[in-house]
mmCIF file of C-alpha atoms in Angstrom:
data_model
loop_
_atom_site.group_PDB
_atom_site.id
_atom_site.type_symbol
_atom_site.label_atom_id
_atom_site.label_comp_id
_atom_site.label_asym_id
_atom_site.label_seq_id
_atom_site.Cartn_x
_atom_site.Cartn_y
_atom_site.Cartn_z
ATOM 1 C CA UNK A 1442 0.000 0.000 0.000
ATOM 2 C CA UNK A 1443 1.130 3.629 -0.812
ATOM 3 C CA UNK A 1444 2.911 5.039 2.371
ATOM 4 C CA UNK A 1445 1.007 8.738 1.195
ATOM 5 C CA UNK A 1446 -2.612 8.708 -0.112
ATOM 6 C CA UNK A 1447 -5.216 11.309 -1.575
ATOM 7 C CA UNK A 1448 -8.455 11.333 -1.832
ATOM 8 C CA UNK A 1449 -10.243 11.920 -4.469
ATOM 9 C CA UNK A 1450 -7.869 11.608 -7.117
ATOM 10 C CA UNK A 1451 -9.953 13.659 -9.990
ATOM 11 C CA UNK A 1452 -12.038 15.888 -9.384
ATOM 12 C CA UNK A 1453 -14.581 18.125 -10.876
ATOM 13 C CA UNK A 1454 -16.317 20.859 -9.783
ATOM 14 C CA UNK A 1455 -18.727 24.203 -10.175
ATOM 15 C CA UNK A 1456 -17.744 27.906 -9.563
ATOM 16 C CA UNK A 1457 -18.595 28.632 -5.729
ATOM 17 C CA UNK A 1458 -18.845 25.246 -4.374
ATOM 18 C CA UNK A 1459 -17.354 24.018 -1.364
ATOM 19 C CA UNK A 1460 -14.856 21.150 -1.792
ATOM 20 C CA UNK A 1461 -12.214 19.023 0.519
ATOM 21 C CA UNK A 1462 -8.822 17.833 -0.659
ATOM 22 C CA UNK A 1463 -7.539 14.350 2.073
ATOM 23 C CA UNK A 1464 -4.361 13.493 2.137
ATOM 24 C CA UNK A 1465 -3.342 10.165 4.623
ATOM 25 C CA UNK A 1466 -0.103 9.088 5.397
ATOM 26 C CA UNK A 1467 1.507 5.799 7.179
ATOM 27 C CA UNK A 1468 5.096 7.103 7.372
ATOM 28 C CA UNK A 1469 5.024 8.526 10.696
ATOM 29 C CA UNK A 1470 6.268 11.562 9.664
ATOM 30 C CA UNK A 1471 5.348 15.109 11.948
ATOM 31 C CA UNK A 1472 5.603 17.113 8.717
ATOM 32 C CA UNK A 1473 3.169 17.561 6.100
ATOM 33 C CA UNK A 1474 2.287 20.002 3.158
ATOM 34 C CA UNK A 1475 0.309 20.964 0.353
ATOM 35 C CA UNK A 1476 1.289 22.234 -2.992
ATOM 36 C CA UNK A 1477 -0.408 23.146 -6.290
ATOM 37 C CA UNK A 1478 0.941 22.372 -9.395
ATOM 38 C CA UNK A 1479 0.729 24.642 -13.114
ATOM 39 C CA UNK A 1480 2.069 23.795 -16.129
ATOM 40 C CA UNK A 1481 5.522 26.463 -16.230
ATOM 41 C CA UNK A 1482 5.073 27.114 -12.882
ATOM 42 C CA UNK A 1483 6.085 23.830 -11.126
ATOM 43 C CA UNK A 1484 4.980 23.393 -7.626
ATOM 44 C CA UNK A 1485 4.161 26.098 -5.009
ATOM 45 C CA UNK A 1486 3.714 25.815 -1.756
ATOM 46 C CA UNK A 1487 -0.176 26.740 -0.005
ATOM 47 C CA UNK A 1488 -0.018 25.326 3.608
ATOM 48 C CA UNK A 1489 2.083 23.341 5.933
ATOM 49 C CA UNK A 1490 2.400 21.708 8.999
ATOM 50 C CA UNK A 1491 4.534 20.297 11.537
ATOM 51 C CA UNK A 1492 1.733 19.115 14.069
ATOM 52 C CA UNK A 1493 -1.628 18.986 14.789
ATOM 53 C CA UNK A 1494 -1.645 22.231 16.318
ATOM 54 C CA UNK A 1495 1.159 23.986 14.143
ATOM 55 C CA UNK A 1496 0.361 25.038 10.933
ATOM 56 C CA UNK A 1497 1.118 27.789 8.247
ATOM 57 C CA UNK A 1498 0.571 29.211 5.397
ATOM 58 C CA UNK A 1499 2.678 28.740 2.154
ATOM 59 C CA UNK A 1500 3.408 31.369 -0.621
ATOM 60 C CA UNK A 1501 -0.515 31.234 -2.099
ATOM 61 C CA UNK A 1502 -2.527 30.309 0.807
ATOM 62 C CA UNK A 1503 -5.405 32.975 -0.585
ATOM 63 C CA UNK A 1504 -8.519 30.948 -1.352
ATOM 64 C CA UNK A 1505 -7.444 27.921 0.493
ATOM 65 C CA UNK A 1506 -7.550 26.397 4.245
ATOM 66 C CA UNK A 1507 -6.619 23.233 5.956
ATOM 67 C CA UNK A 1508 -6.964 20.893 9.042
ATOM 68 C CA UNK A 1509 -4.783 18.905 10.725
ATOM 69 C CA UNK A 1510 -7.615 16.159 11.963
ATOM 70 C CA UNK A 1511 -4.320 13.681 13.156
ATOM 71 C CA UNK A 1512 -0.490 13.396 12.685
ATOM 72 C CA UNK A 1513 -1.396 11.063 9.592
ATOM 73 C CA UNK A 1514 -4.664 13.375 8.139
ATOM 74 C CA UNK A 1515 -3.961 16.472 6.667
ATOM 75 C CA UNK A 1516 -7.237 18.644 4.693
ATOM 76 C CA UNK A 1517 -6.950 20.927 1.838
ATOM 77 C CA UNK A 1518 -10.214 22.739 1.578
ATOM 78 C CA UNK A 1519 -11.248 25.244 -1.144
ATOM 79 C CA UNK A 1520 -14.042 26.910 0.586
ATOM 80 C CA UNK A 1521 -15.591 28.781 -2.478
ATOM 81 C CA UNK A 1522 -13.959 27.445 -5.238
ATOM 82 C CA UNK A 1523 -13.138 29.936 -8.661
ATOM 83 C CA UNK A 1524 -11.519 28.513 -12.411
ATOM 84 C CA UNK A 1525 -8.266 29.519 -11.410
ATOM 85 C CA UNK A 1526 -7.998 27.750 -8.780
ATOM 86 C CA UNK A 1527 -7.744 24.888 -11.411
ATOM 87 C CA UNK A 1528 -4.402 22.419 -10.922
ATOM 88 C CA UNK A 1529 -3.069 19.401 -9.619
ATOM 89 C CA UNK A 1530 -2.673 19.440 -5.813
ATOM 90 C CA UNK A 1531 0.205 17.078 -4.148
ATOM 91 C CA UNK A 1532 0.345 16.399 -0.424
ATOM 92 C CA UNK A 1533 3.396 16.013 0.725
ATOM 93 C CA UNK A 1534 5.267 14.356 4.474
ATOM 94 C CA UNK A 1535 8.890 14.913 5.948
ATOM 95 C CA UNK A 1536 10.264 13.430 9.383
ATOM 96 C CA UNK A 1537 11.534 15.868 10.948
ATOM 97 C CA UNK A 1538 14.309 18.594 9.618
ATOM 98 C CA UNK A 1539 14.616 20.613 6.572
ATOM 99 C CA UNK A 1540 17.457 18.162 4.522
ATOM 100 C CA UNK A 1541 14.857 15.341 5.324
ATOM 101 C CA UNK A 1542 13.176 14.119 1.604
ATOM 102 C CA UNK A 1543 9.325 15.125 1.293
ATOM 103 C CA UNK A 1544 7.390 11.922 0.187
ATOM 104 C CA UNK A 1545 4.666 13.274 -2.389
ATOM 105 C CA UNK A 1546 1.068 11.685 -2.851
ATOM 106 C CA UNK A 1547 -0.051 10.626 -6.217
ATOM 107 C CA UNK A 1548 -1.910 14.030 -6.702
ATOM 108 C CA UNK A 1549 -5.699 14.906 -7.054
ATOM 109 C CA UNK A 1550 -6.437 16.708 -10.649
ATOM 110 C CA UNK A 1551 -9.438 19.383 -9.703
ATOM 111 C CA UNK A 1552 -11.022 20.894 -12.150
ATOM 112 C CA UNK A 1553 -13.475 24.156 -11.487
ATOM 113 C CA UNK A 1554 -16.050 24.808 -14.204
ATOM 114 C CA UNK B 1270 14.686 35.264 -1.190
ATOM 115 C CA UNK B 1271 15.243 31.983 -2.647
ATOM 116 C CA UNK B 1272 14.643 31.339 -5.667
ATOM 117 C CA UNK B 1273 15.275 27.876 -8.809
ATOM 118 C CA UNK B 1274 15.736 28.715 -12.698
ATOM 119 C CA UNK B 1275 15.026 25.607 -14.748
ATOM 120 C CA UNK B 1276 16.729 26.417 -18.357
ATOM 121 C CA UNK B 1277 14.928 24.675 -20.603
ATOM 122 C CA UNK B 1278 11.404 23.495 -20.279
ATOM 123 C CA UNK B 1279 11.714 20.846 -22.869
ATOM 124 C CA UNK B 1280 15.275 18.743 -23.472
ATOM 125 C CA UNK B 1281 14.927 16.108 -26.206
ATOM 126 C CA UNK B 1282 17.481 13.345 -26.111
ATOM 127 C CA UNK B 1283 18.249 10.405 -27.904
ATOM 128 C CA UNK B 1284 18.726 6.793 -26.486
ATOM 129 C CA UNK B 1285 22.090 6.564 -25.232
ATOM 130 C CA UNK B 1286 23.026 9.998 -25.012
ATOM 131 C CA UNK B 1287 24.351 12.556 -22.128
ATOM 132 C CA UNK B 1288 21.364 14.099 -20.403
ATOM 133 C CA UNK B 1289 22.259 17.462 -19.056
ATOM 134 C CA UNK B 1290 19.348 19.152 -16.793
ATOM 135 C CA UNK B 1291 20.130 22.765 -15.865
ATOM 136 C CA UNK B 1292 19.408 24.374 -12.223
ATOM 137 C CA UNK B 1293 20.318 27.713 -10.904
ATOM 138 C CA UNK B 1294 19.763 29.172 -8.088
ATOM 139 C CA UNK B 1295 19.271 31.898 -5.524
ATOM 140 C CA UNK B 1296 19.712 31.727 -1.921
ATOM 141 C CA UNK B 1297 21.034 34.110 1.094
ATOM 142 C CA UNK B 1298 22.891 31.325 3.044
ATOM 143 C CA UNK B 1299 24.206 28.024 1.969
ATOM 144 C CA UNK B 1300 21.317 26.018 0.460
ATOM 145 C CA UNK B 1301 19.772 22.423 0.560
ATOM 146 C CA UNK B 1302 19.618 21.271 -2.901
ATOM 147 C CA UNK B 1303 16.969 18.437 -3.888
ATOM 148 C CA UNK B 1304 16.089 16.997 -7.734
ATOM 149 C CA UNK B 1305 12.467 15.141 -7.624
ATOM 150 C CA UNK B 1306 11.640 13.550 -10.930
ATOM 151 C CA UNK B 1307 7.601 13.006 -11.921
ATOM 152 C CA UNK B 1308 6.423 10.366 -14.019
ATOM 153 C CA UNK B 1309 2.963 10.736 -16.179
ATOM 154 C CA UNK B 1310 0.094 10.584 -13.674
ATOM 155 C CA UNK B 1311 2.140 9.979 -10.308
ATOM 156 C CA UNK B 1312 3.461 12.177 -7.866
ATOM 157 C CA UNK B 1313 6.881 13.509 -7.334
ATOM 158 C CA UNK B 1314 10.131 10.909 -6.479
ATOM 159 C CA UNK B 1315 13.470 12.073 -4.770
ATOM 160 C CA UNK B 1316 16.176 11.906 -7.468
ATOM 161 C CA UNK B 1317 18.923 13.133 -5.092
ATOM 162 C CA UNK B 1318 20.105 15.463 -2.685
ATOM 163 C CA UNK B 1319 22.701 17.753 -1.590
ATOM 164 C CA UNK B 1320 22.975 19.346 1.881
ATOM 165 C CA UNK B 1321 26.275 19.259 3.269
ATOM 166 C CA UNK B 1322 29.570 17.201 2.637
ATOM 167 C CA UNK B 1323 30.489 15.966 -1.006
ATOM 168 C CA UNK B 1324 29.533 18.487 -3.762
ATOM 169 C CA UNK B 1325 29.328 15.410 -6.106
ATOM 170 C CA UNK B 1326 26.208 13.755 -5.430
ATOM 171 C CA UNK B 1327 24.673 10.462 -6.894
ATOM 172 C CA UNK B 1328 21.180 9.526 -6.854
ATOM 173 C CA UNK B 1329 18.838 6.579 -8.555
ATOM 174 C CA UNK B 1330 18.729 5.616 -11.492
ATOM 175 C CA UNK B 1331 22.314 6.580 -12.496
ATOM 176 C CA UNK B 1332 21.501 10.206 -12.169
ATOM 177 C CA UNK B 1333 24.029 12.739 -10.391
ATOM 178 C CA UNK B 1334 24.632 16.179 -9.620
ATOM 179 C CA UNK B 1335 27.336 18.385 -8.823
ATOM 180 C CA UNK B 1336 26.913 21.513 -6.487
ATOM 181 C CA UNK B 1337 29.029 24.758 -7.559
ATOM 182 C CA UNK B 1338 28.952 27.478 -4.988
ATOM 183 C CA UNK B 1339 30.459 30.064 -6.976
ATOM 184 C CA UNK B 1340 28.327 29.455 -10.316
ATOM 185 C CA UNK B 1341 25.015 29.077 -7.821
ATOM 186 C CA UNK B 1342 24.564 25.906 -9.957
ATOM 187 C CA UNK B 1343 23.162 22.179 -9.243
ATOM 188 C CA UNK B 1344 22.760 20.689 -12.754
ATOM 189 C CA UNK B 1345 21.733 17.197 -13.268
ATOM 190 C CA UNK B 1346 23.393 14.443 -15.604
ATOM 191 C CA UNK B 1347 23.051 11.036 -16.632
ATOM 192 C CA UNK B 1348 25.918 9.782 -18.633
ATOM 193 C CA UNK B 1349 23.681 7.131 -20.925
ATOM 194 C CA UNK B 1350 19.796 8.357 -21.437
ATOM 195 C CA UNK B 1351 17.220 5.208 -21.046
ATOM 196 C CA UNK B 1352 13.589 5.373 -22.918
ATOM 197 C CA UNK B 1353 12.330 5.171 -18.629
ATOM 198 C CA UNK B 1354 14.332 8.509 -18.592
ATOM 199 C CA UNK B 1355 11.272 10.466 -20.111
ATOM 200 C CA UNK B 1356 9.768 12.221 -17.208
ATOM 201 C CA UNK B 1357 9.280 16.019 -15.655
ATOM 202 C CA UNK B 1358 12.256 16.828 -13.549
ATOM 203 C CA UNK B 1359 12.208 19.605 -10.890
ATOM 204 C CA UNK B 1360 14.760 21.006 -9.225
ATOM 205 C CA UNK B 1361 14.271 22.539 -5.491
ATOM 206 C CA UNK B 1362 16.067 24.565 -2.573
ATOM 207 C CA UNK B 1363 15.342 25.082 0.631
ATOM 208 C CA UNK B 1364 17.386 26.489 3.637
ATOM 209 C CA UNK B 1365 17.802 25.283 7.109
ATOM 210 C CA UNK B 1366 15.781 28.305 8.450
ATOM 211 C CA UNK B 1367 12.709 27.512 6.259
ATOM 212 C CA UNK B 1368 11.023 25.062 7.612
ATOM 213 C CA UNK B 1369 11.616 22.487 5.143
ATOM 214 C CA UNK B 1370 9.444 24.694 2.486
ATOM 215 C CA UNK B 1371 10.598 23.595 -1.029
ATOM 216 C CA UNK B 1372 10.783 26.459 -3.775
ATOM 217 C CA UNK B 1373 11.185 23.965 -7.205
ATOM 218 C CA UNK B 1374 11.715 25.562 -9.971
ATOM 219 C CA UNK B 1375 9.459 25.092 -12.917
ATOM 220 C CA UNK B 1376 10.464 21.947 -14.342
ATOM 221 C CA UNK B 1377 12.075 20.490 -17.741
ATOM 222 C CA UNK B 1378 10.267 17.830 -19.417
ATOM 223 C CA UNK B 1379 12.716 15.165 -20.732
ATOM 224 C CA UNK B 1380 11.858 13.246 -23.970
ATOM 225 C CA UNK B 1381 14.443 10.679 -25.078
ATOM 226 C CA UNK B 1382 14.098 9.228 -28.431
ATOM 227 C CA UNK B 1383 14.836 5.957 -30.001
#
């Protein structure tokens, strides 16, 4: 089994609705993050975490919030959702410093009509 | 601020050949360098790393990468491309005050012909 799941893993949706991004993990790891991806843009950074009650925001956090329900549950929510907003989304774990490698998620492809 | 130039969005190689993958980058204190490579439909995979130590660095696949301070350069190479070569490759940078927050750059797709 994948050590870093998301759910759902496409996604389509209208202008203004409400929608929630899960991401699980079995690693054990205290970090976790989200990140959008573009085409030419590569991957920024919108919120992470390095415990259930420590989180941030990234460099585009506008638009977007999360919840940390558990070490291994980490929510991306999109509480009105626009077209722009448009991407693939990765979740993302580390153990515990900076040089540690982030283990990515398969991705969830959202699409907003 | 830190920042990763990819040059190149799009390298074409053929079988066999020297893949060359260029990263620059930006940074205000000595940086963690990182090269994740994405295959169609999954997420991202570690390539290889550099964070102290060794400037040479080798990572899977046959891939390495060599950290220059003074050209603020962490290219990637693979002496022999494979068809399982073809991918997106990202290069990233973070700092040890940053929390572990990647900045990637915005990627190079690799084709590698027969």
């Amino acid at each position: 089994d994948a050590d870093v799941t998301q759910t759902p893993r496409n996604r389509i949706t209208k202008t203004g609705k409400r929608i929630m991004l899960e991401c699980s993990q079995t690693k054990g790891h205290d970090r976790m993050y989200w990140y959008r991806q573009d085409p030419g843009l590569g991957l920024r950074l919108i919120y992470y975490s390095f415990d259930v009650k420590d989180i941030n925001k990234g460099e585009i956090s506008d638009g977007y919030s999360v919840s940390r329900q558990a070490q291994a549950k980490f929510s991306l929510s999109l509480e009105s959702a626009i077209p722009n907003q448009t991407a693939l989304y990765f979740c993302a774990t580390q153990l515990a410093e900076s040089t540690d490698t982030q283990y990515f998620g398969p991705g969830t492809r959202l699409t907003v009509l | 601020a830190q920042s990763v130039t990819q040059l190149g969005s799009h390298v074409s190689v053929s079988e066999g050949a020297l893949v060359l993958l260029r990263c620059n980058y930006s940074s205000s204190v000595p940086p963690y360098l990182f090269w994740y490579v994405q295959y169609p439909n999954q997420g991202l995979q570690l390539l290889l790393k550099y964070t102290t130590g060794a400037t040479l660095v080798k990572g899977i696949n046959g891939f390495e990468a060599e950290f220059k301070k003074s050209e603020t350069s962490f290219h990637l190479t693979k002496p022999s491309a494979h068809m399982s070569d073809a991918a997106e490759y990202f290069c990233a940078v973070t700092q040890y005050n940053q929390g572990g927050k990647l900045i990637f750059g915005q990627g190079t797709e690799l084709s590698v012909k027969p």
